[in-house]
CSV table of C-alpha atoms in Angstrom, one decimal:
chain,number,residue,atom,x,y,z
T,692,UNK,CA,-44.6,-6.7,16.8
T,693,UNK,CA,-43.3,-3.2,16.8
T,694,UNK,CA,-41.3,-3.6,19.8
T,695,UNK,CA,-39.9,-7.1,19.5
T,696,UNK,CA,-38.2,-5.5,16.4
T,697,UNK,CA,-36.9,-2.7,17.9
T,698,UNK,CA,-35.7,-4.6,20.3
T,699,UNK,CA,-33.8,-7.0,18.1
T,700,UNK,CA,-32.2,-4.0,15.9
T,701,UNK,CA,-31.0,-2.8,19.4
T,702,UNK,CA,-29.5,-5.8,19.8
T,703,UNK,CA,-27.8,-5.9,16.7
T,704,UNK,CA,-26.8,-2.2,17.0
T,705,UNK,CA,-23.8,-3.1,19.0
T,706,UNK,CA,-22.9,-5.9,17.3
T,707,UNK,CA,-22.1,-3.9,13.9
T,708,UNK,CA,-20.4,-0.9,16.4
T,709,UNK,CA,-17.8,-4.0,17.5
T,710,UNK,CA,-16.6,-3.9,14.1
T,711,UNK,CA,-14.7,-7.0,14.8
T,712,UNK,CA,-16.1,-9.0,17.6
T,713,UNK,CA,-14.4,-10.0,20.9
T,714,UNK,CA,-11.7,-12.6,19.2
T,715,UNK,CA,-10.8,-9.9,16.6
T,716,UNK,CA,-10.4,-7.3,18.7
T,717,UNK,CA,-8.2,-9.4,21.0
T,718,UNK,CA,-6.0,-10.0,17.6
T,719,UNK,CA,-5.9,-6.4,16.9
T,720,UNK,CA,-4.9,-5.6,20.6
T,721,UNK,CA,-2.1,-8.2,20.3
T,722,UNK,CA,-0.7,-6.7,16.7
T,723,UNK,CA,-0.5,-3.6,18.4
T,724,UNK,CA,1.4,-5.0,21.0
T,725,UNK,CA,3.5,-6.7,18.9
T,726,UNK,CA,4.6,-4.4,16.6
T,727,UNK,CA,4.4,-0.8,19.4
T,728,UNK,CA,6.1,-3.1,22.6
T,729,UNK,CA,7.2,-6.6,21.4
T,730,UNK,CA,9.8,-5.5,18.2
T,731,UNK,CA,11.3,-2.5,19.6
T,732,UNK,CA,12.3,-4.4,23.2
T,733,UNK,CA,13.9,-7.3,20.8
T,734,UNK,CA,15.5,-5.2,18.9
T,735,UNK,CA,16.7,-2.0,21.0
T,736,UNK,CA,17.3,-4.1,24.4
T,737,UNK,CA,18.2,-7.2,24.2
T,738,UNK,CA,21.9,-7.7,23.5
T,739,UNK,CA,22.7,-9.0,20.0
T,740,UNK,CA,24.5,-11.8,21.2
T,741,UNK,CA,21.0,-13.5,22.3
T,742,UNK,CA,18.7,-16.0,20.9
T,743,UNK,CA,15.5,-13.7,21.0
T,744,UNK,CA,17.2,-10.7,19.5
T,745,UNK,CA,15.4,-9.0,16.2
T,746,UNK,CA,18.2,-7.7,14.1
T,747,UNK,CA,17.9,-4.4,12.7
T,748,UNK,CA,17.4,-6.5,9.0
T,749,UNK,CA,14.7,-8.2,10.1
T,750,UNK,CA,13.0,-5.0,11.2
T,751,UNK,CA,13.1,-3.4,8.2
T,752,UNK,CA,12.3,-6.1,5.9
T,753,UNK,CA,8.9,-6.4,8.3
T,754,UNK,CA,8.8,-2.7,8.3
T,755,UNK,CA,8.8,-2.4,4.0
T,756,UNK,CA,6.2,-5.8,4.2
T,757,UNK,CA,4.0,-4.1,6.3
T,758,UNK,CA,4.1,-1.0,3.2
T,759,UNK,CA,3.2,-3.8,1.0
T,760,UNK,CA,0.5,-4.7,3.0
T,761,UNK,CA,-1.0,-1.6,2.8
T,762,UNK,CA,-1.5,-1.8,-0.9
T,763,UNK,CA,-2.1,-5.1,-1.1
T,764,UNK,CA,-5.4,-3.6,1.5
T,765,UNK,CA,-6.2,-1.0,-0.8
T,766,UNK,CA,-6.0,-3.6,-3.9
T,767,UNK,CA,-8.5,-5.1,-1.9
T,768,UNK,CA,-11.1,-2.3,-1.5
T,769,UNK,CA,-11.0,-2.0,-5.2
T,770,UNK,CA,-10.8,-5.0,-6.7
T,771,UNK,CA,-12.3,-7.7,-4.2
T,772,UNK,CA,-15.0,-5.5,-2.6
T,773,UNK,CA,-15.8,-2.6,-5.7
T,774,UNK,CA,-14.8,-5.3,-8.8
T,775,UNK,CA,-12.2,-3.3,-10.2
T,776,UNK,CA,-8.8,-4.3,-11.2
T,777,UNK,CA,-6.6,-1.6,-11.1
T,778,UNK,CA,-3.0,-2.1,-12.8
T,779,UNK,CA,-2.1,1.5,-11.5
T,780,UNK,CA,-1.5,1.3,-7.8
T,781,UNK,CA,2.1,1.4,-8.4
T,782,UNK,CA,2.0,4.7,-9.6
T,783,UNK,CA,0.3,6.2,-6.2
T,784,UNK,CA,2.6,4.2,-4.0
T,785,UNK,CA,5.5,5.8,-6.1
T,786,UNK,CA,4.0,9.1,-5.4
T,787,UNK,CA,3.9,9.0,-2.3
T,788,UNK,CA,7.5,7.5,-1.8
T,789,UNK,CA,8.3,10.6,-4.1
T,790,UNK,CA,6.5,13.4,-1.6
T,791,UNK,CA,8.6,11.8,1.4
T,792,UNK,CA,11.7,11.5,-0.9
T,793,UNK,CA,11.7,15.5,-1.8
T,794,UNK,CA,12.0,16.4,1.9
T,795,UNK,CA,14.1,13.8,2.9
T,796,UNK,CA,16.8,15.0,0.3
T,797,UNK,CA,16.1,18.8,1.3
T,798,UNK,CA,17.2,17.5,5.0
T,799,UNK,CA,20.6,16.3,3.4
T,800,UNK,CA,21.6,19.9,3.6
T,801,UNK,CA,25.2,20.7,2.7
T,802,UNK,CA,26.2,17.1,4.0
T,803,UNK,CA,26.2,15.6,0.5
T,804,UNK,CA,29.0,15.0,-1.9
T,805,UNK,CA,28.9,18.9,-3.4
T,806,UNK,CA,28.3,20.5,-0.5
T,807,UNK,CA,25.5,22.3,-1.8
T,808,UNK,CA,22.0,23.5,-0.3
T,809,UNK,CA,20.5,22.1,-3.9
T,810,UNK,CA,20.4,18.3,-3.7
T,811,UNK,CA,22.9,16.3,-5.4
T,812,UNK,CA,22.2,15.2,-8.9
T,813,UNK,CA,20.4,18.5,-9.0
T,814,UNK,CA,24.6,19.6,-8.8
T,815,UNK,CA,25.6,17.4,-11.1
T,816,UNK,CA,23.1,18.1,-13.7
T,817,UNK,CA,24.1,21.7,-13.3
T,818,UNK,CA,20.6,23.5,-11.9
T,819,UNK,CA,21.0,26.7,-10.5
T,820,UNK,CA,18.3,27.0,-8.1
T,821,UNK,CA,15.6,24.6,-7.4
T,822,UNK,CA,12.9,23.6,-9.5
T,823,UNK,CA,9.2,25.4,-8.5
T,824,UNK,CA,7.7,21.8,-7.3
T,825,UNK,CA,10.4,21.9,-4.6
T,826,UNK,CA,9.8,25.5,-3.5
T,827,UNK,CA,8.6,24.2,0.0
T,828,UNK,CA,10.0,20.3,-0.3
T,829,UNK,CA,11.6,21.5,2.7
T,830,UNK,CA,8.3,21.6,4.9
T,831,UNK,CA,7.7,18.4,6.3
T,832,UNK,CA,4.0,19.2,7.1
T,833,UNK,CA,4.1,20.5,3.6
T,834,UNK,CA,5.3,17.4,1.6
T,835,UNK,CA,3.3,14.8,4.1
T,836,UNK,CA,-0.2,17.3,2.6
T,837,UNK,CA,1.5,17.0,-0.6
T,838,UNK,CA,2.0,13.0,-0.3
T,839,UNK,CA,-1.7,13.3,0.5
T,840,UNK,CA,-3.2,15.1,-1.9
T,841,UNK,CA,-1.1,14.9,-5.1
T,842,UNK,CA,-1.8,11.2,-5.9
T,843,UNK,CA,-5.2,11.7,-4.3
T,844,UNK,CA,-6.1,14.6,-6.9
T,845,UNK,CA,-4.3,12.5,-10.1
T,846,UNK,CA,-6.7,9.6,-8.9
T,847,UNK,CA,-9.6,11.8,-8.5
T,848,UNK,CA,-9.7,13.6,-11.5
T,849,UNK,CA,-8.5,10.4,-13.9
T,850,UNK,CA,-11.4,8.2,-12.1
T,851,UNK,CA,-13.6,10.9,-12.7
T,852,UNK,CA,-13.5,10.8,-16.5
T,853,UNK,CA,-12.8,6.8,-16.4
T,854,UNK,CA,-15.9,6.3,-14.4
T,855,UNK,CA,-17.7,8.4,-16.7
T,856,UNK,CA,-17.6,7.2,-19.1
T,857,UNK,CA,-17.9,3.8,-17.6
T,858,UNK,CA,-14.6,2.2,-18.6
T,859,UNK,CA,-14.7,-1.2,-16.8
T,860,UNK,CA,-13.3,-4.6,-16.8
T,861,UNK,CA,-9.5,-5.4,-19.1
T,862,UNK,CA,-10.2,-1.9,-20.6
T,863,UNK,CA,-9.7,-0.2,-17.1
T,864,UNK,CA,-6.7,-2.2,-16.1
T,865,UNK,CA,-5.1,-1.5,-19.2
T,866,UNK,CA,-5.6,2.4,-19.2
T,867,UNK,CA,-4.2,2.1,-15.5
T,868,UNK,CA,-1.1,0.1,-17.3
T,869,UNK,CA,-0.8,3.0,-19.4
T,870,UNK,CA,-1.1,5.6,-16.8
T,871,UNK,CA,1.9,4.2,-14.8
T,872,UNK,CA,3.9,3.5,-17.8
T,873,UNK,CA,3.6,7.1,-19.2
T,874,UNK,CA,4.4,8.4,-15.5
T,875,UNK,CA,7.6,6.0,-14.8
T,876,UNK,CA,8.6,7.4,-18.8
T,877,UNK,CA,8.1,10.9,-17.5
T,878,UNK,CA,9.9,10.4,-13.8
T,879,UNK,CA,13.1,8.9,-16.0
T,880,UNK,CA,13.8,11.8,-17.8
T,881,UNK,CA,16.6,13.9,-16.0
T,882,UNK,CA,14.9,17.7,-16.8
T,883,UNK,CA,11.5,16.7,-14.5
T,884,UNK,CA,13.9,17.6,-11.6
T,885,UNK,CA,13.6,14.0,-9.7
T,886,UNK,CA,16.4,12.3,-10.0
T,887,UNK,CA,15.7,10.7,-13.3
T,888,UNK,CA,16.2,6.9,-13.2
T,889,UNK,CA,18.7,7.0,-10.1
T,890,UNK,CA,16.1,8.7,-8.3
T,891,UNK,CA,16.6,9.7,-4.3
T,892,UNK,CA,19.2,7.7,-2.1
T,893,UNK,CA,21.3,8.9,0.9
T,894,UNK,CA,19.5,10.3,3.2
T,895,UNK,CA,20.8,11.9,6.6
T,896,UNK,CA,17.9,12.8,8.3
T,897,UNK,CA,14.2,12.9,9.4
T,898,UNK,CA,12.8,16.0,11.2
T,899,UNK,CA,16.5,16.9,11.9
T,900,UNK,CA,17.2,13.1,13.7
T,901,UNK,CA,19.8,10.7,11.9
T,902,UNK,CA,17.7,8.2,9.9
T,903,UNK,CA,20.2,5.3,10.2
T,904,UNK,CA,20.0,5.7,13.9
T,905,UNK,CA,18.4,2.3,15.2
T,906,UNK,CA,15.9,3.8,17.3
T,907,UNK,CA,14.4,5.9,14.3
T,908,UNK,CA,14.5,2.8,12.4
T,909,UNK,CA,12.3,1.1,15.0
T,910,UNK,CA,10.0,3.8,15.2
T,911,UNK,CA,9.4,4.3,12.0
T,912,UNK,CA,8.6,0.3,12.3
T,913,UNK,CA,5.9,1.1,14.9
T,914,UNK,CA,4.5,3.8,12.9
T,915,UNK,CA,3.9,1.3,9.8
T,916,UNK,CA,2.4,-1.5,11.8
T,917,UNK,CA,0.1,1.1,13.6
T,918,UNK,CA,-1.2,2.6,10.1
T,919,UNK,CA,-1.3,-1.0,8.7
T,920,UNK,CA,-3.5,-1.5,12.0
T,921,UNK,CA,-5.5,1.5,11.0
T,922,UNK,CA,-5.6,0.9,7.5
T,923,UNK,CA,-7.1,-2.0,8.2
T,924,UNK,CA,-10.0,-1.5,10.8
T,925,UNK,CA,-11.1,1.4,8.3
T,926,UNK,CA,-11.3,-1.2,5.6
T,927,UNK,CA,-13.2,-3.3,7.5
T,928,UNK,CA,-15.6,-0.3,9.5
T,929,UNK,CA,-16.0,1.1,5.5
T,930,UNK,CA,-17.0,-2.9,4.2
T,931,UNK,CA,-19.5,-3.1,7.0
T,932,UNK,CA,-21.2,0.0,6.4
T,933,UNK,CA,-24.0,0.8,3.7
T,934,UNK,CA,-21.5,2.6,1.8
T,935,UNK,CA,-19.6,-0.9,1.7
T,936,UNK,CA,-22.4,-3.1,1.1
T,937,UNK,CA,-23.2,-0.6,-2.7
T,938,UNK,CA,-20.1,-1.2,-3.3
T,939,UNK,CA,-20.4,-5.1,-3.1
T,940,UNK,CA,-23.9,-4.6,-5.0
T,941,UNK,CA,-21.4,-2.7,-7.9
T,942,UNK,CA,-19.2,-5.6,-7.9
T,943,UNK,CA,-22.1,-7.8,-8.5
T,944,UNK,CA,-24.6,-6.3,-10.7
T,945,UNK,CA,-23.7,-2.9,-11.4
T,946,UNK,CA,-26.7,-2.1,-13.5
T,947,UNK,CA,-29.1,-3.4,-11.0
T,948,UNK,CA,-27.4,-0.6,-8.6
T,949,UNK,CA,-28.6,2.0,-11.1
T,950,UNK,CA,-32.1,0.9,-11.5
T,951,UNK,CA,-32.3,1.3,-7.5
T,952,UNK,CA,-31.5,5.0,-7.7
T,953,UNK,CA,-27.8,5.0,-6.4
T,954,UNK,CA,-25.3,6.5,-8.6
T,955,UNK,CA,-22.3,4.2,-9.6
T,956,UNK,CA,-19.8,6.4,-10.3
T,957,UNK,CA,-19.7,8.6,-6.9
T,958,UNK,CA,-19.2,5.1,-5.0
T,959,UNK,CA,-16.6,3.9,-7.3
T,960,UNK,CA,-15.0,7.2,-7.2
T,961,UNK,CA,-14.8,7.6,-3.5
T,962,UNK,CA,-13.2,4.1,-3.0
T,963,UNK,CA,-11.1,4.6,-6.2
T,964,UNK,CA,-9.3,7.6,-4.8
T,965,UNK,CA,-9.1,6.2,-0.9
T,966,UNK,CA,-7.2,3.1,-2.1
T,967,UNK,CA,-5.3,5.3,-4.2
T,968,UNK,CA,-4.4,7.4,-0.9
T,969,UNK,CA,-3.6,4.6,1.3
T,970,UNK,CA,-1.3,3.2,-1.2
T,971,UNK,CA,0.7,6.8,-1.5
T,972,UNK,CA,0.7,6.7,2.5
T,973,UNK,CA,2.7,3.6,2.5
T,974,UNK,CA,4.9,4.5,-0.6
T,975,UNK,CA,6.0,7.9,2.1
T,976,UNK,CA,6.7,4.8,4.8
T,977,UNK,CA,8.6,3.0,2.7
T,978,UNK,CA,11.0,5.2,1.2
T,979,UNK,CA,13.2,6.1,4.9
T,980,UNK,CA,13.1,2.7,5.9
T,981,UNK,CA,14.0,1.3,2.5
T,982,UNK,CA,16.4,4.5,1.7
T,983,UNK,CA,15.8,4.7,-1.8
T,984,UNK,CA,12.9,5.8,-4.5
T,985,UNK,CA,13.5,5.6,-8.1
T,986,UNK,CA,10.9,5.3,-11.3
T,987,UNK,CA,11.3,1.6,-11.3
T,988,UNK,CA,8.9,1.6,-8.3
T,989,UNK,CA,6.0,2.5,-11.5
T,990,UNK,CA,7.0,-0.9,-13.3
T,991,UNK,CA,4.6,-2.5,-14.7
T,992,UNK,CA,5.7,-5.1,-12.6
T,993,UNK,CA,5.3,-3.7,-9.5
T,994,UNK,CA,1.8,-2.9,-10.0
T,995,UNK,CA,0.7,-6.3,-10.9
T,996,UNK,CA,2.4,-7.5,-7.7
T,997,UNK,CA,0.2,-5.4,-5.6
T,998,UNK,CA,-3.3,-7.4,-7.6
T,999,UNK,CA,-0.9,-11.1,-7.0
T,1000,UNK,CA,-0.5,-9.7,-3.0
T,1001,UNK,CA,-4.4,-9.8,-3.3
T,1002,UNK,CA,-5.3,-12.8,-4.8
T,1003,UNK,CA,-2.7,-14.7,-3.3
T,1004,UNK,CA,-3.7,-13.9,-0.1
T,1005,UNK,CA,-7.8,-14.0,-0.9
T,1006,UNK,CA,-10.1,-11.4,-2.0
T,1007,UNK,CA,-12.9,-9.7,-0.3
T,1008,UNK,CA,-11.5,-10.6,3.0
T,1009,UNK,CA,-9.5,-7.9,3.8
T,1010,UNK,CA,-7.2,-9.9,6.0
T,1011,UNK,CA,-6.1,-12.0,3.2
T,1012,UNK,CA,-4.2,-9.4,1.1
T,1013,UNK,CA,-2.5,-8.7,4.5
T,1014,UNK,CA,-1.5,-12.4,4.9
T,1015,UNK,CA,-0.8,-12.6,0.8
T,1016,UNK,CA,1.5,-9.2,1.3
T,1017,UNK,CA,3.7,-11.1,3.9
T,1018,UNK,CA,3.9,-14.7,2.5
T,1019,UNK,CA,5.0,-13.3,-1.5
T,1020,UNK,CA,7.3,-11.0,-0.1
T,1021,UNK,CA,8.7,-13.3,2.6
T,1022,UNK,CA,8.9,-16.0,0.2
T,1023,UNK,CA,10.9,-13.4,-2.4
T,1024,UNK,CA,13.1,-12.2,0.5
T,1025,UNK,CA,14.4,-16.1,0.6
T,1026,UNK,CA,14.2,-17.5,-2.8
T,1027,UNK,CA,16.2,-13.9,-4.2
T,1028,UNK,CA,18.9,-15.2,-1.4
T,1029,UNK,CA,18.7,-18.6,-2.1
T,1030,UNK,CA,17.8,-19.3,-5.7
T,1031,UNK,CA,18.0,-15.8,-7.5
T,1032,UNK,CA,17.6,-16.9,-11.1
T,1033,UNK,CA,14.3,-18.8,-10.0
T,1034,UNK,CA,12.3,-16.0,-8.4
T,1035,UNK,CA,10.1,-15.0,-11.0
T,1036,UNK,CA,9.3,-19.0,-12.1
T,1037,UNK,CA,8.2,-19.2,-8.1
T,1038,UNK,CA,6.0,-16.2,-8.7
T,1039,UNK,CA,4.2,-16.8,-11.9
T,1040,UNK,CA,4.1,-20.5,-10.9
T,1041,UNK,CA,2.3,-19.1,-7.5
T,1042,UNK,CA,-0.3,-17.0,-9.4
T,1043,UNK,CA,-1.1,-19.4,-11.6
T,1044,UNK,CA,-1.6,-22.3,-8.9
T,1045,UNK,CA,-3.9,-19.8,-6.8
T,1046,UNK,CA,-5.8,-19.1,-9.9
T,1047,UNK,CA,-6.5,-22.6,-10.5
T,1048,UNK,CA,-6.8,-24.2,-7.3
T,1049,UNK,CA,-7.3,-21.6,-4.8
T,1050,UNK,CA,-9.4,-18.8,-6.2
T,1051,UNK,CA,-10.0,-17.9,-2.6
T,1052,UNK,CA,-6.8,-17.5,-1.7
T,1053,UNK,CA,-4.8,-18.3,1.4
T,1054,UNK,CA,-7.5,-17.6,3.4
T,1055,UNK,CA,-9.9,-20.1,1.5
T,1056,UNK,CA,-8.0,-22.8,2.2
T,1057,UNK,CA,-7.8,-21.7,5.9
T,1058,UNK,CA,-11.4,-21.9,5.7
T,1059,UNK,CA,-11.9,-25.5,3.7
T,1060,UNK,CA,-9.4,-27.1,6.5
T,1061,UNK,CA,-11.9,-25.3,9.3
T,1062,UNK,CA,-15.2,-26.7,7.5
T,1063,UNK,CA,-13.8,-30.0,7.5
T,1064,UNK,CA,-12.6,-30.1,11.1
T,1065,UNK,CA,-16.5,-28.9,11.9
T,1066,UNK,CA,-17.9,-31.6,9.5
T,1067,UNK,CA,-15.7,-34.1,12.1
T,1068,UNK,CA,-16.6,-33.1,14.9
T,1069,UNK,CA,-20.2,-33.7,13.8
């Protein structure tokens, strides 16, 4: 009896190490190649004049998608797998996209308008030297720690006392509304020494190479997809582990959790502050590729597009916020070219449709057509 069950949790043993199994391995294999081979060989060498050429447009767009992706991911660790609806992710993507923006401007030098070591609306505003949170902006191993552990800290420390005091549900998303709000407030006034409401634009360069050159462009590309890549087999090794599996059972039936001996709050807290981190690693992606960072990235509106990425996409499923990321943000790319005016109708008319028809999302219905064919075949 013994034996037959060791030997069947040494069997399963390397089933969980797989992670993903053959077939999603192979997909993961093929994203890499995609996005590390495929993209930079149809954009970089084939001519522009031909057919299978990637324009330096639709790189980027992919390239800021893939940013979106990653919070739409993190959403998902929070919200579909832990239960909790943050309204607040915005704020730690801004962060981030902050962090990168401070060196990024340091590396402007004295090529901007004023010809001045201090950056430009720093000039206009009349500073005289720079302020002490830019003392070493000009460290790019400094500001990428920075990027790191600034929104991770604000996360960890405001979790800590939200948790606490076991703030859950409307309540939570609110105060995470209000968290932004007060933050994009503070990040428009012009004496916090970030831009105010303009924010950072023009950049030069990245690690001393020109950041409108196309091959930095494509290979800041490649470096997305890859941390979307690993972003994502995390998510999925952390949702397949024990730590994963409390978190589900917090989602569920919190209380329950408690009575078992496992303490809520350090789970919560862990995955609180991770999603918050991933989402200030893509806001630092974002900002060369996109060239601009400015408070209006800690809208309201901009957080409650990273939860509509989610649940359009399909919660708890990891790869649904991924898909949900691409086909809102695709979908806005066209309809704000096509029919500006009717964007936001398309959006709130989306959310609302998912809500009521597809509460699994994109990937539910992908599943429902699959069931059927099954049901079929039988």
């Amino acid at each position: 009896m013994t034996s037959s069950s060791s030997m069947s949790s040494s069997r399963l043993t390397p089933r969980r190490g797989l992670l993903l199994g053959p077939a999603g391995w192979s997909a993961v294999m093929g994203a890499v190649l995609v996005v590390a081979v495929l993209v930079p060989v149809l954009n970089l060498m084939v001519p522009a004049g031909s057919a299978l050429h990637l324009s330096d447009y639709a790189v980027a767009l992919v390239g800021k998608i893939m940013c979106y992706a990653i919070c739409a991911l993190a959403m998902d660790l929070i919200w579909g797998y832990t239960g909790i609806l943050s309204l607040g992710h915005g704020l730690f993507f801004a962060l981030g996209g902050y962090g990168m923006g401070m060196y990024l401007m340091r590396q402007i030098g004295r090529d901007g308008n004023y010809k001045s070591d201090l950056p430009d609306f720093m000039v206009f505003l009349d500073w005289k030297e720079l302020p002490w949170a830019w003392t070493f902006s000009d460290s790019f191993l400094f500001q990428m720690a920075m990027v790191v552990l600034v929104p991770g800290l604000l996360a960890l420390v405001f979790g800590f006392f939200a948790f606490r005091s076991r703030i859950k549900g409307v309540y939570f998303s609110i105060i995470t509304q209000a968290m932004t709000f007060a933050a994009m407030l503070l990040f428009f006034r012009n004496e916090t020494g970030f831009g105010g409401n303009n924010g950072f634009t023009d950049f030069k360069r990245i690690l001393g190479i020109p950041i409108a050159h196309q091959s930095t462009r494509v290979t800041l590309f490649v470096l997305t997809g890859l941390t979307l890549i690993g972003c994502y087999l995390m998510a999925r090794w952390i949702v397949n582990s024990k730590f994963g599996r409390v978190l589900q059972a917090i989602r569920d039936a919190e209380s329950r959790v408690m009575f078992t001996g496992y303490d809520p709050l350090a789970y919560k807290l862990a995955i609180w502050t991770l999603s918050a981190v991933m989402c200030a690693v893509a806001g630092a992606l974002y900002v060369p590729q996109v060239g601009i960072i400015n408070p209006g990235e800690m809208s309201a509106a901009a957080s409650i597009e990273i939860a509509i990425w989610a649940a359009v996409g399909g919660r708890a499923t990891l790869i649904g916020p991924i898909l949900g990321a691409f086909f809102v943000n695709g979908a806005k790319s066209w309809f704000t070219q096509v029919f500006p005016e009717f964007w936001l109708y398309f959006l709130g008319a989306l959310f609302i449709a998912v809500t009521l028809f597809l509460p699994q999302g994109i990937v539910g219905l992908f599943d429902k057509f699959s069931s059927k064919k099954k049901e079929t075949r039988a």
